[in-house]
Each structure stands twice: as C-alpha cells, then as structure tokens.
PDB file of C-alpha atoms in Angstrom:
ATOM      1  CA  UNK A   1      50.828 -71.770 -22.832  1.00 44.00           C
ATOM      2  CA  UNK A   2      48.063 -71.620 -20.474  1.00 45.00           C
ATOM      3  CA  UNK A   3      44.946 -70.603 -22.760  1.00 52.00           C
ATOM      4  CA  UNK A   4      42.236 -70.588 -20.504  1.00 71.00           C
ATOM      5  CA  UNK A   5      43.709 -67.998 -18.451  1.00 93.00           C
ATOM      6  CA  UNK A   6      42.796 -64.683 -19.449  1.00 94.00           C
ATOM      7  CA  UNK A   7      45.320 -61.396 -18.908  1.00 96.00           C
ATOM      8  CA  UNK A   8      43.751 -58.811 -21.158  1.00 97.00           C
ATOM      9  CA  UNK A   9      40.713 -58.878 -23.594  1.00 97.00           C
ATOM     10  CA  UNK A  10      39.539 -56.491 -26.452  1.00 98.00           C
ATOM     11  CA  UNK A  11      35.752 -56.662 -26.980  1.00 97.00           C
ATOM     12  CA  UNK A  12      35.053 -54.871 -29.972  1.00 97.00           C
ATOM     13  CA  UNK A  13      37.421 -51.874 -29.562  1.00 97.00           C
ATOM     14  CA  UNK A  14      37.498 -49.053 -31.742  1.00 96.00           C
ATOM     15  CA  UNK A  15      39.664 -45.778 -31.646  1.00 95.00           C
ATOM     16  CA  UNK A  16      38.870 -43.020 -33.680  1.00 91.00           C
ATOM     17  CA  UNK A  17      40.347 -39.264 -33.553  1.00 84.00           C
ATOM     18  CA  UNK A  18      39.254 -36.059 -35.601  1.00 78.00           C
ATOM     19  CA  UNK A  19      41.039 -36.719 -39.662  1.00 74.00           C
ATOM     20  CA  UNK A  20      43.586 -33.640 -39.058  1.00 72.00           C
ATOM     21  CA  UNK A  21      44.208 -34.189 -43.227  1.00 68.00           C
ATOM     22  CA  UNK A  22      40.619 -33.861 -44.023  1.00 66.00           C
ATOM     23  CA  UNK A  23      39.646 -30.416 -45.185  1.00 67.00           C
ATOM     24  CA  UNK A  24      35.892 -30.960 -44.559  1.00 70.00           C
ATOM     25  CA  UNK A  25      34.952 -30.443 -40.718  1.00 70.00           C
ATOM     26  CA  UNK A  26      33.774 -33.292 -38.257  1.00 72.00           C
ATOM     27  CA  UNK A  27      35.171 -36.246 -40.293  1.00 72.00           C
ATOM     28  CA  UNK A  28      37.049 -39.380 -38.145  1.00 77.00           C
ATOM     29  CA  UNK A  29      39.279 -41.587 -38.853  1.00 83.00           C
ATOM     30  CA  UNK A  30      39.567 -45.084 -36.835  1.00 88.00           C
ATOM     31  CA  UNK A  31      42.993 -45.983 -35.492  1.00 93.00           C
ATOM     32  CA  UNK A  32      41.855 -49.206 -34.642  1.00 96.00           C
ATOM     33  CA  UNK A  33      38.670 -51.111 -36.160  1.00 96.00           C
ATOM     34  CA  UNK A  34      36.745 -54.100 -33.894  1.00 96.00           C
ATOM     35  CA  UNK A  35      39.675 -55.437 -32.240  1.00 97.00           C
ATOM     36  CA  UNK A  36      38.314 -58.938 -30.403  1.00 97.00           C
ATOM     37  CA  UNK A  37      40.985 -60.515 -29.260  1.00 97.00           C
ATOM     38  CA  UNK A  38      42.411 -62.065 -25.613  1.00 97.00           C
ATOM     39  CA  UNK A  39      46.331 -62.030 -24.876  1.00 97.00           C
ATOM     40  CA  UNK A  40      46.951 -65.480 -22.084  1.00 96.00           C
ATOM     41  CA  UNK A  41      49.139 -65.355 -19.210  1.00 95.00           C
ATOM     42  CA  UNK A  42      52.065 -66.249 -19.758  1.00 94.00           C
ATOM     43  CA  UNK A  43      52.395 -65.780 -23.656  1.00 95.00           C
ATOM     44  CA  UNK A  44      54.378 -63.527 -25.948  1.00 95.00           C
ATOM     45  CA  UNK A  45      52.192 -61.846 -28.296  1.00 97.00           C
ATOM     46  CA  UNK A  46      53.822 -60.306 -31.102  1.00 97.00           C
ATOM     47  CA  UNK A  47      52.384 -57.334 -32.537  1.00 97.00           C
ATOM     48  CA  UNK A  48      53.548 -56.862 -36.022  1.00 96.00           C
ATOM     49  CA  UNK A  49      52.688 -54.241 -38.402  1.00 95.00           C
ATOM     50  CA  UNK A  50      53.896 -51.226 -40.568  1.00 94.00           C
ATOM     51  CA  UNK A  51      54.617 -48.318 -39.492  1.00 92.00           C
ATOM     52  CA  UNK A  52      50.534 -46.770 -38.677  1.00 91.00           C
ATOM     53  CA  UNK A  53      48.991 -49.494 -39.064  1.00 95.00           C
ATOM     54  CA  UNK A  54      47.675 -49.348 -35.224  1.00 95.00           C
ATOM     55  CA  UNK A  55      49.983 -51.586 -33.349  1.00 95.00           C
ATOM     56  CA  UNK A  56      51.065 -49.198 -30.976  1.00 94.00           C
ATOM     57  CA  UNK A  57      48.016 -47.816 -30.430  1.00 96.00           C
ATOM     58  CA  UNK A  58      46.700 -51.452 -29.736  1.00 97.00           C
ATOM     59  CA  UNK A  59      49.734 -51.592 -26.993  1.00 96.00           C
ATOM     60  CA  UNK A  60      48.366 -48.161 -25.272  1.00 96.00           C
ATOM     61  CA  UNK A  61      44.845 -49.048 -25.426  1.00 97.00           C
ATOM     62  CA  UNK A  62      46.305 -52.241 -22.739  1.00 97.00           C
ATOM     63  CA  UNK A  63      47.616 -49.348 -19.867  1.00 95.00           C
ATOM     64  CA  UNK A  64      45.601 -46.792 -20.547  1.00 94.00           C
ATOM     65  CA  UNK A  65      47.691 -44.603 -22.192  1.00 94.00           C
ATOM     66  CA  UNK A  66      44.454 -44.043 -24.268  1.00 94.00           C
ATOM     67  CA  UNK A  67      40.878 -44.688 -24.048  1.00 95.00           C
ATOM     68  CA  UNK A  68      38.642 -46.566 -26.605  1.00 95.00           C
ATOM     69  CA  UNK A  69      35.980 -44.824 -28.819  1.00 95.00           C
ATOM     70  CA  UNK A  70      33.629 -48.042 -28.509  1.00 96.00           C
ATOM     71  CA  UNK A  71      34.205 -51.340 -26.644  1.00 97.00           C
ATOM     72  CA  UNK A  72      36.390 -52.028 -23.846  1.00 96.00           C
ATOM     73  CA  UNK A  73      39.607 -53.527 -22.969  1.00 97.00           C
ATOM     74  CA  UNK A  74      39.508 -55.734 -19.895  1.00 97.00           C
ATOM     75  CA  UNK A  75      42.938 -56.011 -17.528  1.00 96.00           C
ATOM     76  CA  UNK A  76      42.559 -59.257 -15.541  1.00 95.00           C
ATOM     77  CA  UNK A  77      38.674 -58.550 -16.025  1.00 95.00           C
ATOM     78  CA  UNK A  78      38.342 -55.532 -15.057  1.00 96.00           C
ATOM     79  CA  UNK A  79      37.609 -52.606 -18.172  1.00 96.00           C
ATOM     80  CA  UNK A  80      40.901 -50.235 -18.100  1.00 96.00           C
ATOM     81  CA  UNK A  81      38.267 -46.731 -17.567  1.00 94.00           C
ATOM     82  CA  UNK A  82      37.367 -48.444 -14.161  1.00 95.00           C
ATOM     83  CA  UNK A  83      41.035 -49.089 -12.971  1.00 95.00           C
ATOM     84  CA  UNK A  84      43.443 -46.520 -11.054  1.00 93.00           C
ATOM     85  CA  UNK A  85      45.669 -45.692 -14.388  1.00 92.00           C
ATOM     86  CA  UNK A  86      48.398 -45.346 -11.777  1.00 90.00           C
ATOM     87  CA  UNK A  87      47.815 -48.981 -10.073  1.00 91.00           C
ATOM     88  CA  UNK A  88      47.411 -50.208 -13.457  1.00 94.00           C
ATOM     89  CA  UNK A  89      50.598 -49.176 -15.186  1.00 91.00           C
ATOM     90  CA  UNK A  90      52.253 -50.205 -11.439  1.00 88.00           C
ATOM     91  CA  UNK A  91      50.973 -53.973 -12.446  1.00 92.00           C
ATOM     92  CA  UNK A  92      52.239 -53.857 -16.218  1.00 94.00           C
ATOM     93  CA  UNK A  93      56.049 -53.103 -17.111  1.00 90.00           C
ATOM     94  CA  UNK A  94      56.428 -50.647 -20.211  1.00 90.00           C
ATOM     95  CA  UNK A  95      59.480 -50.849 -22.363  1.00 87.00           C
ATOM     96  CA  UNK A  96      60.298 -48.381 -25.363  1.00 82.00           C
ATOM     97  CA  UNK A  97      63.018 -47.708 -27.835  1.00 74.00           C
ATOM     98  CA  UNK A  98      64.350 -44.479 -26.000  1.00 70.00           C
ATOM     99  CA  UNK A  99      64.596 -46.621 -22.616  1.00 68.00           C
ATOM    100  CA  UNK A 100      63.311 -43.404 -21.026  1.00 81.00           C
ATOM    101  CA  UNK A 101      65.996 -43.768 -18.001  1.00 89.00           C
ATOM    102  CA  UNK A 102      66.784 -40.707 -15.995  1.00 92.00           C
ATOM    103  CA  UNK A 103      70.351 -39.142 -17.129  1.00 93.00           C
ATOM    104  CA  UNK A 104      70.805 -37.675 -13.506  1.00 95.00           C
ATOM    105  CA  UNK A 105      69.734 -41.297 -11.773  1.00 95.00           C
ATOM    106  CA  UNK A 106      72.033 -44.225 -11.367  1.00 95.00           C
ATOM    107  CA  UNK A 107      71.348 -47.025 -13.007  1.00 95.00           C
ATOM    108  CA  UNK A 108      70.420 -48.645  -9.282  1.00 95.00           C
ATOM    109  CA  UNK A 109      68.412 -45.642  -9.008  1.00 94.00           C
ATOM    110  CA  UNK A 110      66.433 -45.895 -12.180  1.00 94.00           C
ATOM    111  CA  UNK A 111      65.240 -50.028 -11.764  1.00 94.00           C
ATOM    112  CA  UNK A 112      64.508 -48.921  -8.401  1.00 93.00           C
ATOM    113  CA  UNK A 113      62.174 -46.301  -9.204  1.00 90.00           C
ATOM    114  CA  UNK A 114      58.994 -47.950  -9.003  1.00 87.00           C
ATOM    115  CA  UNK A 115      59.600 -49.871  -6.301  1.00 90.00           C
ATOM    116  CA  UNK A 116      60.466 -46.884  -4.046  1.00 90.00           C
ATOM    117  CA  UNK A 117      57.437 -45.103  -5.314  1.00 86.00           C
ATOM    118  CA  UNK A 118      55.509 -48.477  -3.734  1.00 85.00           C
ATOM    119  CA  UNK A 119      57.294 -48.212  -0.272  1.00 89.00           C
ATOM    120  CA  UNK A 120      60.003 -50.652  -0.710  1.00 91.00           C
ATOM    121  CA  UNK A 121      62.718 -50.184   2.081  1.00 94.00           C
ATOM    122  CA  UNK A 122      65.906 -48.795   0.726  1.00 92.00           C
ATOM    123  CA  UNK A 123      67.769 -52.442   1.568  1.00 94.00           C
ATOM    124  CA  UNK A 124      64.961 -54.153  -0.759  1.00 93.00           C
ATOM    125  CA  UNK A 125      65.065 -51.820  -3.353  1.00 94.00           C
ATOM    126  CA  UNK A 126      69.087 -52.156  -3.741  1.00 94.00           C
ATOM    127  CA  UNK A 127      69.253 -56.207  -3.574  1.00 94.00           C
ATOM    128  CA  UNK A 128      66.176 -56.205  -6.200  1.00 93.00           C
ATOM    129  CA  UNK A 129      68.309 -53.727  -8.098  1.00 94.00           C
ATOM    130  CA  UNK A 130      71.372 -55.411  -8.163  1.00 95.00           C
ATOM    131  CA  UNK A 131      69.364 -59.190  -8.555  1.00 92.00           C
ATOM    132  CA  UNK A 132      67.975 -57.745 -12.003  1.00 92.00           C
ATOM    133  CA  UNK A 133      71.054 -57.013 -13.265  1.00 93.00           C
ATOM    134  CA  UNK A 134      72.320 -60.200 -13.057  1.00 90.00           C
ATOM    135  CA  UNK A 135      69.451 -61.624 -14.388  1.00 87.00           C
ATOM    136  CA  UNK A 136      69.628 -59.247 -17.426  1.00 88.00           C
ATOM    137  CA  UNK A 137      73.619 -60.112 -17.715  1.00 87.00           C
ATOM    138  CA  UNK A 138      74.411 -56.913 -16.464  1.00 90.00           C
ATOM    139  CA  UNK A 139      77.397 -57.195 -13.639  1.00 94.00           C
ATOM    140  CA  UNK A 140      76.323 -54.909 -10.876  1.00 94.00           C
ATOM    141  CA  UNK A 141      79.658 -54.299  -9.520  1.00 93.00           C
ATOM    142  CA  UNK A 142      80.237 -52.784 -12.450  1.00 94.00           C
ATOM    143  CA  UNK A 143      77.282 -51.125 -13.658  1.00 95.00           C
ATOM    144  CA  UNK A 144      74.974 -50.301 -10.374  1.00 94.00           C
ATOM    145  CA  UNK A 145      76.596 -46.810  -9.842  1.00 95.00           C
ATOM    146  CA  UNK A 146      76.664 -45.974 -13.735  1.00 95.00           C
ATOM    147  CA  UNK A 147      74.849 -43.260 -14.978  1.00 95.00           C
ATOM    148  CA  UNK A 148      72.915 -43.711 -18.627  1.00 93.00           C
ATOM    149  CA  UNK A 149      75.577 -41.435 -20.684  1.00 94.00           C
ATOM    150  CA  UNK A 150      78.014 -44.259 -19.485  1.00 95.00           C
ATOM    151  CA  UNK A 151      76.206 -46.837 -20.812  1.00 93.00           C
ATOM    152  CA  UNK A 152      76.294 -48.511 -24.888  1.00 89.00           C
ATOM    153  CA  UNK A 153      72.320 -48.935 -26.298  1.00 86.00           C
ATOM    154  CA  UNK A 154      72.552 -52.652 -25.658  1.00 86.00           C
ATOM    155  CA  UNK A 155      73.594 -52.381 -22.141  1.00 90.00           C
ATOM    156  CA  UNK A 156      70.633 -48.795 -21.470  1.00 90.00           C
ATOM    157  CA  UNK A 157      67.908 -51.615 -22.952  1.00 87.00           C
ATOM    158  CA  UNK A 158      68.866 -54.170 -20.658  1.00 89.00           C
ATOM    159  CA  UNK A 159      68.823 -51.594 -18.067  1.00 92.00           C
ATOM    160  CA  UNK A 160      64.974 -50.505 -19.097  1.00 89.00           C
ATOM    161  CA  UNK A 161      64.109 -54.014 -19.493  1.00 89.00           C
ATOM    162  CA  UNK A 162      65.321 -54.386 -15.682  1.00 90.00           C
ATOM    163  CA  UNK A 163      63.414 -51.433 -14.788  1.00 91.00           C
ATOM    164  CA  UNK A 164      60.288 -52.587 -16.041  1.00 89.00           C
ATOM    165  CA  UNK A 165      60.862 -55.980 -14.117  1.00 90.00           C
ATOM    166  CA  UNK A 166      61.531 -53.680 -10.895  1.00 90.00           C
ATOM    167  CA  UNK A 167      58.105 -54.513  -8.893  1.00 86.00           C
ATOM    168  CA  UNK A 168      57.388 -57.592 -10.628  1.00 88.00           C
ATOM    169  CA  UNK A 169      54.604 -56.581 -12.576  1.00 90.00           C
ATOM    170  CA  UNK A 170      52.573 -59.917 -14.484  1.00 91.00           C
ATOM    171  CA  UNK A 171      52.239 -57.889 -17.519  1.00 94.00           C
ATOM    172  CA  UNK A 172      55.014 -56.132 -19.744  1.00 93.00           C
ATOM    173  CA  UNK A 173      54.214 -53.932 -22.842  1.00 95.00           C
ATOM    174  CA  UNK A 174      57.282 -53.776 -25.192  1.00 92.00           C
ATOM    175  CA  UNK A 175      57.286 -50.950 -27.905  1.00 91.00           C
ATOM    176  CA  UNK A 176      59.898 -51.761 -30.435  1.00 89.00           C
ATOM    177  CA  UNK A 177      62.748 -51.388 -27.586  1.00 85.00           C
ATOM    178  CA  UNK A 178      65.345 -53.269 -29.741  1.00 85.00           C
ATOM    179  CA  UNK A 179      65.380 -51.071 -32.917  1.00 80.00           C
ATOM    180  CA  UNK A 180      67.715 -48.740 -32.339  1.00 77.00           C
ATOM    181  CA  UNK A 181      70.537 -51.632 -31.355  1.00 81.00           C
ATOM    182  CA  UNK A 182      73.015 -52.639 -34.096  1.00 85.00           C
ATOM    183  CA  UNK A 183      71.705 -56.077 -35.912  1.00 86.00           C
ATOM    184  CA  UNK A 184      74.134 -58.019 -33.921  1.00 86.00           C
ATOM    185  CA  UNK A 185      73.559 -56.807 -30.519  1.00 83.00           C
ATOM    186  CA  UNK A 186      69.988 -56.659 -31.248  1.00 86.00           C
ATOM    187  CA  UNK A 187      70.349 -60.368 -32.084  1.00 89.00           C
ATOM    188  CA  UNK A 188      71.746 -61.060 -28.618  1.00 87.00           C
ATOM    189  CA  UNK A 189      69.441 -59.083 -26.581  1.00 86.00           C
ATOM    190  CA  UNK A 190      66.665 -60.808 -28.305  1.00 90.00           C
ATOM    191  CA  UNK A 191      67.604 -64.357 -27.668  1.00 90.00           C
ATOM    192  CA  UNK A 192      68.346 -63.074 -23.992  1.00 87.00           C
ATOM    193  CA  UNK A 193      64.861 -61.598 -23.299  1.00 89.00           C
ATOM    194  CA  UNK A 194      63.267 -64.566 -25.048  1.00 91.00           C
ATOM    195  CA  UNK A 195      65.159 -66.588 -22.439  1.00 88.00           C
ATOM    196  CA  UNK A 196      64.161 -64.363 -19.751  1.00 87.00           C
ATOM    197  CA  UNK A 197      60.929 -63.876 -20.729  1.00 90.00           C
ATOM    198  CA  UNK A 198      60.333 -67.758 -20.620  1.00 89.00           C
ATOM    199  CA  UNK A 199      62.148 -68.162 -17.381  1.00 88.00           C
ATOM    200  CA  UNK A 200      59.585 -65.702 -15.479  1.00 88.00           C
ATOM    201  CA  UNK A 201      56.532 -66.826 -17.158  1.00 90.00           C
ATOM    202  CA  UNK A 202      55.893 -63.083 -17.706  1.00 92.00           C
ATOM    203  CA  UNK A 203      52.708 -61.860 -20.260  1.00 95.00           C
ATOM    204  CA  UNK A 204      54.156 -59.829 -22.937  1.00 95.00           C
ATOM    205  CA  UNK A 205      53.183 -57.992 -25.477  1.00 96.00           C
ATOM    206  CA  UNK A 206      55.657 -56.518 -28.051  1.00 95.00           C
ATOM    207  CA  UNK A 207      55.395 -54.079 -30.930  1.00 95.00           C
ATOM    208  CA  UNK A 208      57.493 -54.539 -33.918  1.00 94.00           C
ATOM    209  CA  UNK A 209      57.831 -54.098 -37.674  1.00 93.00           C
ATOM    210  CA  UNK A 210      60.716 -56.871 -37.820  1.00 92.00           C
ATOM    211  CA  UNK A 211      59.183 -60.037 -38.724  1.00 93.00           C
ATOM    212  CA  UNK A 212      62.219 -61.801 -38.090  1.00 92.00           C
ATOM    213  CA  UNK A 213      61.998 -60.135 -34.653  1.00 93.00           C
ATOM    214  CA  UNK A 214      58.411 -61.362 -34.212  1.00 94.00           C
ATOM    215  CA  UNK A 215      59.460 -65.134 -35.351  1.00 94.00           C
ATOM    216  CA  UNK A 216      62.393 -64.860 -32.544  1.00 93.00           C
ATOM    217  CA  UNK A 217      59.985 -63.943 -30.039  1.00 94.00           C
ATOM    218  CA  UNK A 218      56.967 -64.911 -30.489  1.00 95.00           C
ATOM    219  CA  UNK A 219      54.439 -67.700 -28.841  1.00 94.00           C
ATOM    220  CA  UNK A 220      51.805 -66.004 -31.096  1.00 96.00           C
ATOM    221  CA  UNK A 221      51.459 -63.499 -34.094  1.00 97.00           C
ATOM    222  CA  UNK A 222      48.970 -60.674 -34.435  1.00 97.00           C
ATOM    223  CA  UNK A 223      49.116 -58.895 -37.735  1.00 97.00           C
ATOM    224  CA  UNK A 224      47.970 -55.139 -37.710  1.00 96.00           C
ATOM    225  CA  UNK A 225      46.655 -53.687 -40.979  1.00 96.00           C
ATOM    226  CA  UNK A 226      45.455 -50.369 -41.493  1.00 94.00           C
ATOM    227  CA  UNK A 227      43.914 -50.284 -38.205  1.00 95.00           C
ATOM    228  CA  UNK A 228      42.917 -53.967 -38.234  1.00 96.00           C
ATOM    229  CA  UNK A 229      43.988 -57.515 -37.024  1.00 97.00           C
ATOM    230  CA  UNK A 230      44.162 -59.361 -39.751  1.00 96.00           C
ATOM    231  CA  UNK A 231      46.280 -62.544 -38.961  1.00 96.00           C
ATOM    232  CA  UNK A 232      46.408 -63.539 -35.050  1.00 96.00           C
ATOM    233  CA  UNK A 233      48.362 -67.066 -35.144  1.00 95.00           C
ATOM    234  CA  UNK A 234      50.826 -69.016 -33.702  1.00 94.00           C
ATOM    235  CA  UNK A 235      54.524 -68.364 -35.163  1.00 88.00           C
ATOM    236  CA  UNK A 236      54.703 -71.289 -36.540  1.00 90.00           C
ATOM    237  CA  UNK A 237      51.357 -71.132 -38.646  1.00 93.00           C
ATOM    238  CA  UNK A 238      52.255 -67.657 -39.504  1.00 93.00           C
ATOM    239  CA  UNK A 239      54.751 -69.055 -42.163  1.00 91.00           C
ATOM    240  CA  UNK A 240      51.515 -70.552 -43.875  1.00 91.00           C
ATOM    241  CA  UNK A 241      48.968 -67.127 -43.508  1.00 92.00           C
ATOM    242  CA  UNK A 242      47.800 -66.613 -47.161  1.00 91.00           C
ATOM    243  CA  UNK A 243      46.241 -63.058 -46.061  1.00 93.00           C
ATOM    244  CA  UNK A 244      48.290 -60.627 -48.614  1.00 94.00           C
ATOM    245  CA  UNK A 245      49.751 -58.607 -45.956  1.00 95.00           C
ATOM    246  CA  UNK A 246      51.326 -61.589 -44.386  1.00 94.00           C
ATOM    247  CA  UNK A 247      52.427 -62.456 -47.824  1.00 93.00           C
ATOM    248  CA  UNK A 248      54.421 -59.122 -48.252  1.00 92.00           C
ATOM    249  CA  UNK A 249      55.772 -59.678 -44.515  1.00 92.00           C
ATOM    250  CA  UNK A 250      57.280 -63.139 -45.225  1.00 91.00           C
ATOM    251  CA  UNK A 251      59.029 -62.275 -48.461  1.00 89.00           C
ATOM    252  CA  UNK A 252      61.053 -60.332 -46.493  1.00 82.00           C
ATOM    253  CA  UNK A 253      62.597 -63.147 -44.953  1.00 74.00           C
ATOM    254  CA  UNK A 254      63.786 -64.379 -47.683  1.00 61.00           C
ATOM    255  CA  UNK A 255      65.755 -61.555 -48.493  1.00 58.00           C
TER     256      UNK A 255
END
C-alpha cells in the first residue's frame, strides 16, 4: 500500500447537531469527536462500528454529504466546502445497502448513468456498461436489458457496485452494501469485490458492523466509538487491539 500518497485527510473534524432528546434548549451533541486521520490511495479502509457510533457519518463527511462543525476534510488536498459537491461525488463512487438503482432504467441504463451525465457518447457508455458487468461476473447478454425487479440482491449489488465503477472514479465510499445478502452470497460477493477491489487499485472506504466483514476486506481497521476513532490498525494487528471495544468486537468471532 502506497502510504505516502494521500487521498483524503481529517484534521481535527468534529460534527455536532442540536440534542433533539435533550429537554433543555441549545444543548449539542457531537457525532463525531477530533477525527485526525488520512485514508492512502489505493487502500481499503474498514470502518467498523455499532450501530451510531459515527461511522457513517465519518463516510459522508468524505463527499460532502455533510459539512464539519470544526476542522476540515481534505479530498486529494483540497477541503470538501471548497470543491463542486457535484464534481466531487463525480470523482468518488458511492455504494449503499438499498443499491439505489432506478426500477424504470435498465440495468445498462443505470451503470451508465453517470457517465452520460459527463458526455460520454452513447457507443462508450454501452461497451463500459457491458465491460463492468463482466468484470463484476455479471453476463451482459443476459443481464444488460434487465430491469432491477428482475434481478436477486446479490446480482442488484453487483449491479450498484458496477454503477459506482461507471466513470472510473479513484475513490469509492461503501455503506454496508452487503447486509441485506444472505450469509452465503454475501460471502461470495465479498471475496469478489476484495478481488476486484485489488485488481483496480481503487481507494475504498467501507462501513460495516461485521467484523468478520471488516477482516475479509480490509488493508486497515478504523474502530468508531461513540463518535470516536478509537483503534485505526492494520487487520492483522487488529486481532491484538486491547482497547475494550475491540475486545467486545473480536469475541464475536469466536462465536
């Protein structure tokens, strides 16, 4: 993994939104605390966490889905509040458990959405189309012309995972796509996009409360706690984290 090149980098981010629990007026609570962190080209960052603990926020805070309270987040140096949000989220793929694919598109249509919104010619668009289908193990004889409804979960992720690949973007941002998926398709489409991801060299980062998900996937860990990164490690060092939250993660493996 190529550490001196930086993708994205958290100085010091915070994110804090009105407590909507709270009965006493003007009190905060922080989604995120000081995250200072860098995510490296080319690696697959593992975000794992409980459910709230801020790992999807962490994710949006990367295309500017939302904003930080204090600090910035840098995309290829640049803070996110001075980019183009739409040139931006053009340069960094977004994957999520609902797929998010258009019921009335083909599935042709749907990978080739963003590159037709870019100016692609129609002739590009359907050999880039039918090129990430293959490379997602899709057959696109078979399932270019689909619609979603005809489609199992495994094969619609595959599909949004294609999608997301459409216009090459460096960067994807994977939000616990694979949760829905029954554990043995889930399996496969795992090892597959760990495959693929390595293949492309792509920069991902991927949100997930499945530590044996994370240790399938990941180059490195980052732990998310109440808001807070608590463990950021390479897989393999993970195993040996003594931080109690870590603790309570890896004892599910053994179950």
């Amino acid at each position: 993994m190529p550490q001196n090149q930086i993708t994205v980098e958290f100085k010091h981010v915070s994110l804090r939104r009105p407590d909507k629990q709270s009965l006493t007026p003007n009190v905060y609570r922080n989604l995120v605390s000081d995250l200072n962190f860098n995510i490296y080209q080319g690696e697959a960052l593992v975000l794992l966490g409980r459910s709230g603990s801020g790992k999807t926020t962490t994710m949006k805070l990367i295309n500017r889905l939302l904003l930080p309270t204090q600090g910035e987040v840098l995309f290829n140096s640049i803070p996110t509040h001075k980019w183009d949000e739409i040139k931006l989220r053009r340069k960094i793929g977004y994957v999520i458990q609902e797929t998010g694919l258009f019921p009335h598109f083909t599935v042709e249509r749907n990978i080739g959405l963003v590159p037709s919104l870019e100016g692609w010619k129609p002739k590009q668009i359907k050999t880039r189309s039918h090129e990430l289908l293959h490379l997602v193990g899709l057959e696109p004889g078979e399932f270019a012309q689909r619609y979603p409804h005809e489609l199992s979960g495994g094969q619609k992720q595959r599909v949004g995972v294609a999608r997301a690949l459409a216009a090459d973007p460096p960067m994807l941002l994977m939000d616990e796509p694979f949760g829905a998926l029954d554990p043995i398709t889930r399996l496969e489409i795992q090892q597959e996009f760990k495959r693929l991801q390595q293949e492309l060299g792509k920069t991902v980062v991927f949100v997930t409360h499945d530590i044996q998900e994370a240790f399938i996937l990941a180059s490195r860990i980052g732990l998310m706690y109440q808001g807070e990164l608590v463990v950021l490690d390479k897989a393999e060092n993970f195993i040996n984290s003594q931080h109690p939250e870590a603790q309570a993660f890896l004892q599910c493996l053994s179950h």
